Amino acid sequence: MNINFNDTIAAISTPKGSGGIAIIRISGGAAIDIAAQFCQCNIPLPRAKSWRVYLGKFYFSGEKLAEQQQSTYDQVLITIFRAPNSYTKEDIVEISCHGGEYIAESILRSLIQGGARLAMPGEFTLRAFINGRIDLVQAEAVADLIKSQNDLALQNSNRQLEGFLSTMIENFRNRLVETISLLEVELDFAEEDLEFTSRDKILELLNEIIQSIQKLIGSFSREKLVRQGVKVVLAGKPNVGKSSVLNAMLSENRAIVTDIPGTTRDVLEETVNIHGINFRLFDTAGIIESRDPVEIEGIRRTKMNIQDADILVMIFDGSQNLTAEDEAIFQLIRQFRDSKKIVIVINKSDLPNAIDKIDFKEFDSTIDLLKISALNSSGLEDLSTLLVSYLDDLKSQVTDEFILTNIRHKNALEKGLASIQHAKNSIVNKLSGEFVVSDLKIAFDYLGELTGVITSEEILNNIFSNFCIGK
Amino acid sequence: MNINFNDTIAAISTPKGSGGIAIIRISGGAAIDIAAQFCQCNIPLPRAKSWRVYLGKFYFSGEKLAEQQQSTYDQVLITIFRAPNSYTKEDIVEISCHGGEYIAESILRSLIQGGARLAMPGEFTLRAFINGRIDLVQAEAVADLIKSQNDLALQNSNRQLEGFLSTMIENFRNRLVETISLLEVELDFAEEDLEFTSRDKILELLNEIIQSIQKLIGSFSREKLVRQGVKVVLAGKPNVGKSSVLNAMLSENRAIVTDIPGTTRDVLEETVNIHGINFRLFDTAGIIESRDPVEIEGIRRTKMNIQDADILVMIFDGSQNLTAEDEAIFQLIRQFRDSKKIVIVINKSDLPNAIDKIDFKEFDSTIDLLKISALNSSGLEDLSTLLVSYLDDLKSQVTDEFILTNIRHKNALEKGLASIQHAKNSIVNKLSGEFVVSDLKIAFDYLGELTGVITSEEILNNIFSNFCIGK
């Protein structure tokens, strides 16, 4: 990385492109003096008060500023956040200019000519970490916050930013220190036979830590639900109206959310946000017996999607008698009835009924069944209500506790856990206390790497290269 | 348009996409109260001071806020600008949040649920106009500012924003009012034979106005130079090294500007910014006699680009004798020597010379000639220096005065001018003063439409639909 933290850094902090406002941020000991070279306010910038907004002009510097008849400027708002009451704990100047790319880049170029250095990705947050305002998992939470696509992800990242995970890790580390102290006391007084009392106490402590870490690692299995939302797969044999149901659900639910655009779409996947969580709706290829390699591949993907789903919407054509092809769907329902939320949807209720609830009586009272007409949009409200009720069940799994969403954290916890378990085995097998202490110190260090008490350039580099410039 | 200006409006004012910071802006009578429903600061928002920044949390509202176990928030900076000391002269709240799209959109959605209306494109600036903070040409200058691609465009837009054009127009209107008064005096006292004295005075006044308006309309011919920069076309027969020269010039000049990315490129056009103005470098198809329709089309385009160029760089291969094909280039030089800046470049100076300055002696002392080697990058610095010296000539044409860059302004001025000239002819032809007054009042109104003293929904709609949302 080789970063010099004595430099004053600058970057455009707003997204790239053209808009109403852009913000250029400067942080470091010389931030105010560098900005002052270019800014004209009703008060000299070094005398400006912290956390106040000043109207002024920012004069661009060119290579030949003095030679030009007329220098160029933009009218800007300038805010100073003096150290340590700023994001980085350093002096920060924020310049809010007209949101044209040329303007923002000209201001940035001027600041760099004036002595600032272009910030590395995430360097403002890195400085907040280096200067002790936040620890490493809190810094990572900032990047997660910005990437959040739904309320759950945002809540989880906010809890991490506020120190929820940090406190847990510190708690583990404190308990490890306590255990190590007990062991060291035992080592000092080995002859006096204190061993037996303290061994039980130590095992109890270690088991507590092991359980807590295991629970935390276990939460990682739900990280996809948090980050990406609920996966709903629509399946059925061909021509039962899967795409019509998808489209009808979309228009039903688009009415619930406001129509601000932004969600990425592709041919197979559509996302709607209901009550702050994303439903990712997957339309799939019809499930049939086939020898056509294209169809076989389509069905293979359908089955992979079904495996991966949180909710299955199994669709039947209510106007046709059940056929051998529907049997494949019945089998899928049987296969997943215990592991997934499933709803049976009998579509085409606008046509005369050929099948009815009675045909599904083997699933009575365990699986919800709905008659709908995608054509008339009838029954769709019931389907939405049902999905939301499933959602509430799924949400309760994730809102009650913190969910680990970062693979680095999971890996560090697993390594720490392995060392603790090794230490525990050594105690059970009555090995020397010195081995136990050594393992626990290794675990203590792994957990320290997590929060950044112990860190390396490589770790910092990996983490902050994922940030955007300007954060 | 049908806009209700009593509404409180909200929009994301930063560019779309993901970044470090996003800003949501609210303007209108209820701005502070609407934001206060969601914001938690150390002071209730309605009591917050104007032009100060407060740290707080913005709690999102969902459809079922009360039912949710936990509501979602983002940590934000909140700034209030109280009326009339704000961009719109209304109460404005600016919320600076983490720059994730989901976060910014959730905040906007909350504010809309809380009673704000999504702002129309440019509606903040439209309100600044409606509330009398700026006139219409100043409002248009804001959009031009954001679109500026070079210092000249920015300077010109800033002059317009600061009222340079508005003052000129008001000056024309004042002089028209003066003329109309003189005419009306004449009409009242027609019998008393005051006619002859005042007629000269009136003609003098009208000629002054006509000249000023003509000069302003004439400046429009340079709007392309202001908005797009200097067009430099590289031409020559095939294989003289046009693309190598282009690439060598790019790398030479990329060193002059800082390496902040952002300029749009395509195969044929490259832009470098030198001393605050853009050089648009065009590589062209080699000029040859050909019957191949693809080549003929290429040559046709080359000639169109040459027609449109500000500077022509005519390239020859110094290692080969001149051929019949080079004669086509000689002809182009003769054709444009009086209307464009031209430099003759003898490339491949790294190879033994086959042609020399003597071969170009018909252009002696009128056209610059340089020997370069694109391969060795020798002579490129001289070429850059030469281009910059041409630039200084071109710049002096545009920096001394205001350049009209808006076709609406040009059209309105032309209509006003036609009415004034009609009035002048009526005086010369000794028609009744009433006709003259009628024509001058029409001109007065055309100029009033320009600054927005007189306006219509259609004009406002045309202007503000070109703005981005959030400005």
PDB file of N, CA, C and O in Angstrom, chain B residues 12-61:
ATOM      1  N   ILE B  12     -33.104  13.705  -5.356  1.00  0.00           N
ATOM      2  CA  ILE B  12     -31.688  13.398  -5.158  1.00  0.00           C
ATOM      3  C   ILE B  12     -30.916  14.343  -6.066  1.00  0.00           C
ATOM      4  O   ILE B  12     -31.141  14.349  -7.280  1.00  0.00           O
ATOM      5  N   SER B  13     -30.032  15.161  -5.499  1.00  0.00           N
ATOM      6  CA  SER B  13     -29.362  16.199  -6.288  1.00  0.00           C
ATOM      7  C   SER B  13     -28.000  15.777  -6.803  1.00  0.00           C
ATOM      8  O   SER B  13     -27.433  16.447  -7.660  1.00  0.00           O
ATOM      9  N   THR B  14     -27.440  14.703  -6.276  1.00  0.00           N
ATOM     10  CA  THR B  14     -26.137  14.224  -6.749  1.00  0.00           C
ATOM     11  C   THR B  14     -26.353  13.279  -7.942  1.00  0.00           C
ATOM     12  O   THR B  14     -27.464  12.789  -8.140  1.00  0.00           O
ATOM     13  N   PRO B  15     -25.304  13.022  -8.737  1.00  0.00           N
ATOM     14  CA  PRO B  15     -25.477  12.143  -9.891  1.00  0.00           C
ATOM     15  C   PRO B  15     -25.946  10.753  -9.471  1.00  0.00           C
ATOM     16  O   PRO B  15     -25.701  10.318  -8.345  1.00  0.00           O
ATOM     17  N   LYS B  16     -26.621  10.071 -10.385  1.00  0.00           N
ATOM     18  CA  LYS B  16     -27.100   8.720 -10.146  1.00  0.00           C
ATOM     19  C   LYS B  16     -25.914   7.778  -9.970  1.00  0.00           C
ATOM     20  O   LYS B  16     -24.843   8.032 -10.491  1.00  0.00           O
ATOM     21  N   GLY B  17     -26.082   6.720  -9.218  1.00  0.00           N
ATOM     22  CA  GLY B  17     -25.013   5.740  -9.062  1.00  0.00           C
ATOM     23  C   GLY B  17     -24.535   5.682  -7.628  1.00  0.00           C
ATOM     24  O   GLY B  17     -25.086   6.319  -6.746  1.00  0.00           O
ATOM     25  N   SER B  18     -23.480   4.915  -7.423  1.00  0.00           N
ATOM     26  CA  SER B  18     -22.968   4.657  -6.090  1.00  0.00           C
ATOM     27  C   SER B  18     -21.717   5.498  -5.859  1.00  0.00           C
ATOM     28  O   SER B  18     -20.884   5.631  -6.748  1.00  0.00           O
ATOM     29  N   GLY B  19     -21.594   6.100  -4.681  1.00  0.00           N
ATOM     30  CA  GLY B  19     -20.427   6.913  -4.376  1.00  0.00           C
ATOM     31  C   GLY B  19     -20.284   7.073  -2.876  1.00  0.00           C
ATOM     32  O   GLY B  19     -20.961   6.393  -2.106  1.00  0.00           O
ATOM     33  N   GLY B  20     -19.393   7.959  -2.453  1.00  0.00           N
ATOM     34  CA  GLY B  20     -19.190   8.165  -1.034  1.00  0.00           C
ATOM     35  C   GLY B  20     -20.355   8.891  -0.370  1.00  0.00           C
ATOM     36  O   GLY B  20     -20.762   8.564   0.740  1.00  0.00           O
ATOM     37  N   ILE B  21     -20.872   9.898  -1.047  1.00  0.00           N
ATOM     38  CA  ILE B  21     -21.908  10.770  -0.490  1.00  0.00           C
ATOM     39  C   ILE B  21     -23.018  10.968  -1.520  1.00  0.00           C
ATOM     40  O   ILE B  21     -22.743  11.120  -2.703  1.00  0.00           O
ATOM     41  N   ALA B  22     -24.269  10.982  -1.053  1.00  0.00           N
ATOM     42  CA  ALA B  22     -25.375  11.433  -1.899  1.00  0.00           C
ATOM     43  C   ALA B  22     -26.097  12.547  -1.144  1.00  0.00           C
ATOM     44  O   ALA B  22     -26.059  12.597   0.086  1.00  0.00           O
ATOM     45  N   ILE B  23     -26.730  13.453  -1.883  1.00  0.00           N
ATOM     46  CA  ILE B  23     -27.462  14.550  -1.248  1.00  0.00           C
ATOM     47  C   ILE B  23     -28.898  14.554  -1.731  1.00  0.00           C
ATOM     48  O   ILE B  23     -29.162  14.504  -2.927  1.00  0.00           O
ATOM     49  N   ILE B  24     -29.816  14.603  -0.760  1.00  0.00           N
ATOM     50  CA  ILE B  24     -31.231  14.750  -1.061  1.00  0.00           C
ATOM     51  C   ILE B  24     -31.629  16.146  -0.631  1.00  0.00           C
ATOM     52  O   ILE B  24     -31.299  16.588   0.478  1.00  0.00           O
ATOM     53  N   ARG B  25     -32.320  16.858  -1.514  1.00  0.00           N
ATOM     54  CA  ARG B  25     -32.650  18.248  -1.274  1.00  0.00           C
ATOM     55  C   ARG B  25     -34.164  18.418  -1.203  1.00  0.00           C
ATOM     56  O   ARG B  25     -34.881  17.829  -2.005  1.00  0.00           O
ATOM     57  N   ILE B  26     -34.632  19.198  -0.243  1.00  0.00           N
ATOM     58  CA  ILE B  26     -36.061  19.452  -0.076  1.00  0.00           C
ATOM     59  C   ILE B  26     -36.247  20.965  -0.073  1.00  0.00           C
ATOM     60  O   ILE B  26     -35.502  21.675   0.603  1.00  0.00           O
ATOM     61  N   SER B  27     -37.244  21.471  -0.808  1.00  0.00           N
ATOM     62  CA  SER B  27     -37.494  22.910  -0.830  1.00  0.00           C
ATOM     63  C   SER B  27     -38.981  23.193  -0.743  1.00  0.00           C
ATOM     64  O   SER B  27     -39.784  22.515  -1.382  1.00  0.00           O
ATOM     65  N   GLY B  28     -39.335  24.183   0.059  1.00  0.00           N
ATOM     66  CA  GLY B  28     -40.736  24.587   0.154  1.00  0.00           C
ATOM     67  C   GLY B  28     -41.113  24.889   1.591  1.00  0.00           C
ATOM     68  O   GLY B  28     -40.340  24.647   2.520  1.00  0.00           O
ATOM     69  N   GLY B  29     -42.330  25.393   1.746  1.00  0.00           N
ATOM     70  CA  GLY B  29     -42.800  25.843   3.057  1.00  0.00           C
ATOM     71  C   GLY B  29     -42.756  24.752   4.116  1.00  0.00           C
ATOM     72  O   GLY B  29     -42.528  25.021   5.291  1.00  0.00           O
ATOM     73  N   ALA B  30     -42.966  23.485   3.685  1.00  0.00           N
ATOM     74  CA  ALA B  30     -43.029  22.396   4.669  1.00  0.00           C
ATOM     75  C   ALA B  30     -41.721  21.613   4.750  1.00  0.00           C
ATOM     76  O   ALA B  30     -41.667  20.567   5.407  1.00  0.00           O
ATOM     77  N   ALA B  31     -40.666  22.098   4.087  1.00  0.00           N
ATOM     78  CA  ALA B  31     -39.419  21.319   3.992  1.00  0.00           C
ATOM     79  C   ALA B  31     -38.907  20.881   5.361  1.00  0.00           C
ATOM     80  O   ALA B  31     -38.574  19.711   5.577  1.00  0.00           O
ATOM     81  N   ILE B  32     -38.840  21.819   6.285  1.00  0.00           N
ATOM     82  CA  ILE B  32     -38.259  21.503   7.592  1.00  0.00           C
ATOM     83  C   ILE B  32     -39.166  20.536   8.361  1.00  0.00           C
ATOM     84  O   ILE B  32     -38.696  19.556   8.943  1.00  0.00           O
ATOM     85  N   ASP B  33     -40.484  20.796   8.335  1.00  0.00           N
ATOM     86  CA  ASP B  33     -41.406  19.918   9.057  1.00  0.00           C
ATOM     87  C   ASP B  33     -41.413  18.509   8.478  1.00  0.00           C
ATOM     88  O   ASP B  33     -41.472  17.522   9.218  1.00  0.00           O
ATOM     89  N   ILE B  34     -41.357  18.399   7.158  1.00  0.00           N
ATOM     90  CA  ILE B  34     -41.358  17.060   6.544  1.00  0.00           C
ATOM     91  C   ILE B  34     -40.081  16.311   6.932  1.00  0.00           C
ATOM     92  O   ILE B  34     -40.132  15.161   7.362  1.00  0.00           O
ATOM     93  N   ALA B  35     -38.932  16.977   6.833  1.00  0.00           N
ATOM     94  CA  ALA B  35     -37.675  16.309   7.195  1.00  0.00           C
ATOM     95  C   ALA B  35     -37.668  15.940   8.676  1.00  0.00           C
ATOM     96  O   ALA B  35     -37.169  14.880   9.063  1.00  0.00           O
ATOM     97  N   ALA B  36     -38.253  16.802   9.504  1.00  0.00           N
ATOM     98  CA  ALA B  36     -38.225  16.592  10.956  1.00  0.00           C
ATOM     99  C   ALA B  36     -38.916  15.300  11.370  1.00  0.00           C
ATOM    100  O   ALA B  36     -38.573  14.701  12.393  1.00  0.00           O
ATOM    101  N   GLN B  37     -39.888  14.845  10.560  1.00  0.00           N
ATOM    102  CA  GLN B  37     -40.586  13.591  10.882  1.00  0.00           C
ATOM    103  C   GLN B  37     -39.633  12.400  10.906  1.00  0.00           C
ATOM    104  O   GLN B  37     -39.918  11.379  11.518  1.00  0.00           O
ATOM    105  N   PHE B  38     -38.524  12.515  10.167  1.00  0.00           N
ATOM    106  CA  PHE B  38     -37.646  11.352   9.984  1.00  0.00           C
ATOM    107  C   PHE B  38     -36.281  11.518  10.640  1.00  0.00           C
ATOM    108  O   PHE B  38     -35.542  10.570  10.751  1.00  0.00           O
ATOM    109  N   CYS B  39     -35.950  12.776  11.005  1.00  0.00           N
ATOM    110  CA  CYS B  39     -34.592  13.064  11.447  1.00  0.00           C
ATOM    111  C   CYS B  39     -34.488  13.132  12.960  1.00  0.00           C
ATOM    112  O   CYS B  39     -35.325  13.740  13.627  1.00  0.00           O
ATOM    113  N   GLN B  40     -33.448  12.533  13.491  1.00  0.00           N
ATOM    114  CA  GLN B  40     -33.165  12.648  14.918  1.00  0.00           C
ATOM    115  C   GLN B  40     -31.792  13.305  15.073  1.00  0.00           C
ATOM    116  O   GLN B  40     -30.775  12.741  14.676  1.00  0.00           O
ATOM    117  N   CYS B  41     -31.806  14.537  15.611  1.00  0.00           N
ATOM    118  CA  CYS B  41     -30.559  15.271  15.840  1.00  0.00           C
ATOM    119  C   CYS B  41     -30.478  15.594  17.319  1.00  0.00           C
ATOM    120  O   CYS B  41     -31.402  15.316  18.072  1.00  0.00           O
ATOM    121  N   ASN B  42     -29.386  16.235  17.715  1.00  0.00           N
ATOM    122  CA  ASN B  42     -29.317  16.662  19.115  1.00  0.00           C
ATOM    123  C   ASN B  42     -30.182  17.893  19.364  1.00  0.00           C
ATOM    124  O   ASN B  42     -30.322  18.360  20.481  1.00  0.00           O
ATOM    125  N   ILE B  43     -30.805  18.425  18.330  1.00  0.00           N
ATOM    126  CA  ILE B  43     -31.717  19.561  18.471  1.00  0.00           C
ATOM    127  C   ILE B  43     -32.887  19.290  17.520  1.00  0.00           C
ATOM    128  O   ILE B  43     -32.686  18.751  16.436  1.00  0.00           O
ATOM    129  N   PRO B  44     -34.137  19.606  17.937  1.00  0.00           N
ATOM    130  CA  PRO B  44     -35.243  19.382  16.993  1.00  0.00           C
ATOM    131  C   PRO B  44     -35.014  20.235  15.738  1.00  0.00           C
ATOM    132  O   PRO B  44     -34.648  21.408  15.848  1.00  0.00           O
ATOM    133  N   LEU B  45     -35.235  19.647  14.583  1.00  0.00           N
ATOM    134  CA  LEU B  45     -34.917  20.305  13.319  1.00  0.00           C
ATOM    135  C   LEU B  45     -35.539  21.701  13.193  1.00  0.00           C
ATOM    136  O   LEU B  45     -34.868  22.633  12.719  1.00  0.00           O
ATOM    137  N   PRO B  46     -36.805  21.893  13.617  1.00  0.00           N
ATOM    138  CA  PRO B  46     -37.377  23.236  13.449  1.00  0.00           C
ATOM    139  C   PRO B  46     -36.626  24.305  14.254  1.00  0.00           C
ATOM    140  O   PRO B  46     -36.728  25.488  13.959  1.00  0.00           O
ATOM    141  N   ARG B  47     -35.843  23.880  15.238  1.00  0.00           N
ATOM    142  CA  ARG B  47     -35.075  24.868  16.002  1.00  0.00           C
ATOM    143  C   ARG B  47     -33.623  24.964  15.528  1.00  0.00           C
ATOM    144  O   ARG B  47     -32.835  25.749  16.061  1.00  0.00           O
ATOM    145  N   ALA B  48     -33.270  24.158  14.539  1.00  0.00           N
ATOM    146  CA  ALA B  48     -31.885  24.181  14.025  1.00  0.00           C
ATOM    147  C   ALA B  48     -31.604  25.521  13.356  1.00  0.00           C
ATOM    148  O   ALA B  48     -32.491  26.142  12.780  1.00  0.00           O
ATOM    149  N   LYS B  49     -30.349  25.958  13.441  1.00  0.00           N
ATOM    150  CA  LYS B  49     -29.970  27.241  12.849  1.00  0.00           C
ATOM    151  C   LYS B  49     -29.707  27.081  11.354  1.00  0.00           C
ATOM    152  O   LYS B  49     -29.298  26.028  10.884  1.00  0.00           O
ATOM    153  N   SER B  50     -29.921  28.169  10.640  1.00  0.00           N
ATOM    154  CA  SER B  50     -29.695  28.195   9.204  1.00  0.00           C
ATOM    155  C   SER B  50     -28.201  28.156   8.905  1.00  0.00           C
ATOM    156  O   SER B  50     -27.388  28.656   9.679  1.00  0.00           O
ATOM    157  N   TRP B  51     -27.821  27.516   7.781  1.00  0.00           N
ATOM    158  CA  TRP B  51     -26.430  27.470   7.316  1.00  0.00           C
ATOM    159  C   TRP B  51     -25.496  26.775   8.308  1.00  0.00           C
ATOM    160  O   TRP B  51     -24.307  27.083   8.370  1.00  0.00           O
ATOM    161  N   ARG B  52     -26.041  25.853   9.139  1.00  0.00           N
ATOM    162  CA  ARG B  52     -25.195  25.033  10.013  1.00  0.00           C
ATOM    163  C   ARG B  52     -25.420  23.572   9.685  1.00  0.00           C
ATOM    164  O   ARG B  52     -26.490  23.189   9.226  1.00  0.00           O
ATOM    165  N   VAL B  53     -24.432  22.764   9.984  1.00  0.00           N
ATOM    166  CA  VAL B  53     -24.512  21.338   9.675  1.00  0.00           C
ATOM    167  C   VAL B  53     -24.755  20.572  10.971  1.00  0.00           C
ATOM    168  O   VAL B  53     -24.081  20.820  11.977  1.00  0.00           O
ATOM    169  N   TYR B  54     -25.743  19.678  10.966  1.00  0.00           N
ATOM    170  CA  TYR B  54     -26.052  18.866  12.140  1.00  0.00           C
ATOM    171  C   TYR B  54     -25.879  17.388  11.802  1.00  0.00           C
ATOM    172  O   TYR B  54     -26.292  16.938  10.727  1.00  0.00           O
ATOM    173  N   LEU B  55     -25.272  16.656  12.721  1.00  0.00           N
ATOM    174  CA  LEU B  55     -25.150  15.203  12.573  1.00  0.00           C
ATOM    175  C   LEU B  55     -26.418  14.575  13.118  1.00  0.00           C
ATOM    176  O   LEU B  55     -26.917  14.984  14.174  1.00  0.00           O
ATOM    177  N   GLY B  56     -26.980  13.619  12.415  1.00  0.00           N
ATOM    178  CA  GLY B  56     -28.199  12.990  12.911  1.00  0.00           C
ATOM    179  C   GLY B  56     -28.468  11.670  12.236  1.00  0.00           C
ATOM    180  O   GLY B  56     -27.660  11.170  11.454  1.00  0.00           O
ATOM    181  N   LYS B  57     -29.612  11.104  12.597  1.00  0.00           N
ATOM    182  CA  LYS B  57     -30.046   9.863  11.938  1.00  0.00           C
ATOM    183  C   LYS B  57     -31.320  10.147  11.165  1.00  0.00           C
ATOM    184  O   LYS B  57     -32.201  10.854  11.651  1.00  0.00           O
ATOM    185  N   PHE B  58     -31.414   9.584   9.977  1.00  0.00           N
ATOM    186  CA  PHE B  58     -32.630   9.679   9.184  1.00  0.00           C
ATOM    187  C   PHE B  58     -33.288   8.310   9.209  1.00  0.00           C
ATOM    188  O   PHE B  58     -32.736   7.336   8.692  1.00  0.00           O
ATOM    189  N   TYR B  59     -34.482   8.216   9.846  1.00  0.00           N
ATOM    190  CA  TYR B  59     -35.194   6.938   9.933  1.00  0.00           C
ATOM    191  C   TYR B  59     -36.124   6.766   8.743  1.00  0.00           C
ATOM    192  O   TYR B  59     -36.980   7.613   8.508  1.00  0.00           O
ATOM    193  N   PHE B  60     -35.959   5.669   8.016  1.00  0.00           N
ATOM    194  CA  PHE B  60     -36.815   5.432   6.851  1.00  0.00           C
ATOM    195  C   PHE B  60     -38.212   5.075   7.325  1.00  0.00           C
ATOM    196  O   PHE B  60     -38.394   4.369   8.307  1.00  0.00           O
ATOM    197  N   SER B  61     -39.213   5.489   6.566  1.00  0.00           N
ATOM    198  CA  SER B  61     -40.564   5.028   6.843  1.00  0.00           C
ATOM    199  C   SER B  61     -40.924   3.993   5.802  1.00  0.00           C
ATOM    200  O   SER B  61     -40.732   4.195   4.614  1.00  0.00           O
TER     201      SER B  61
END
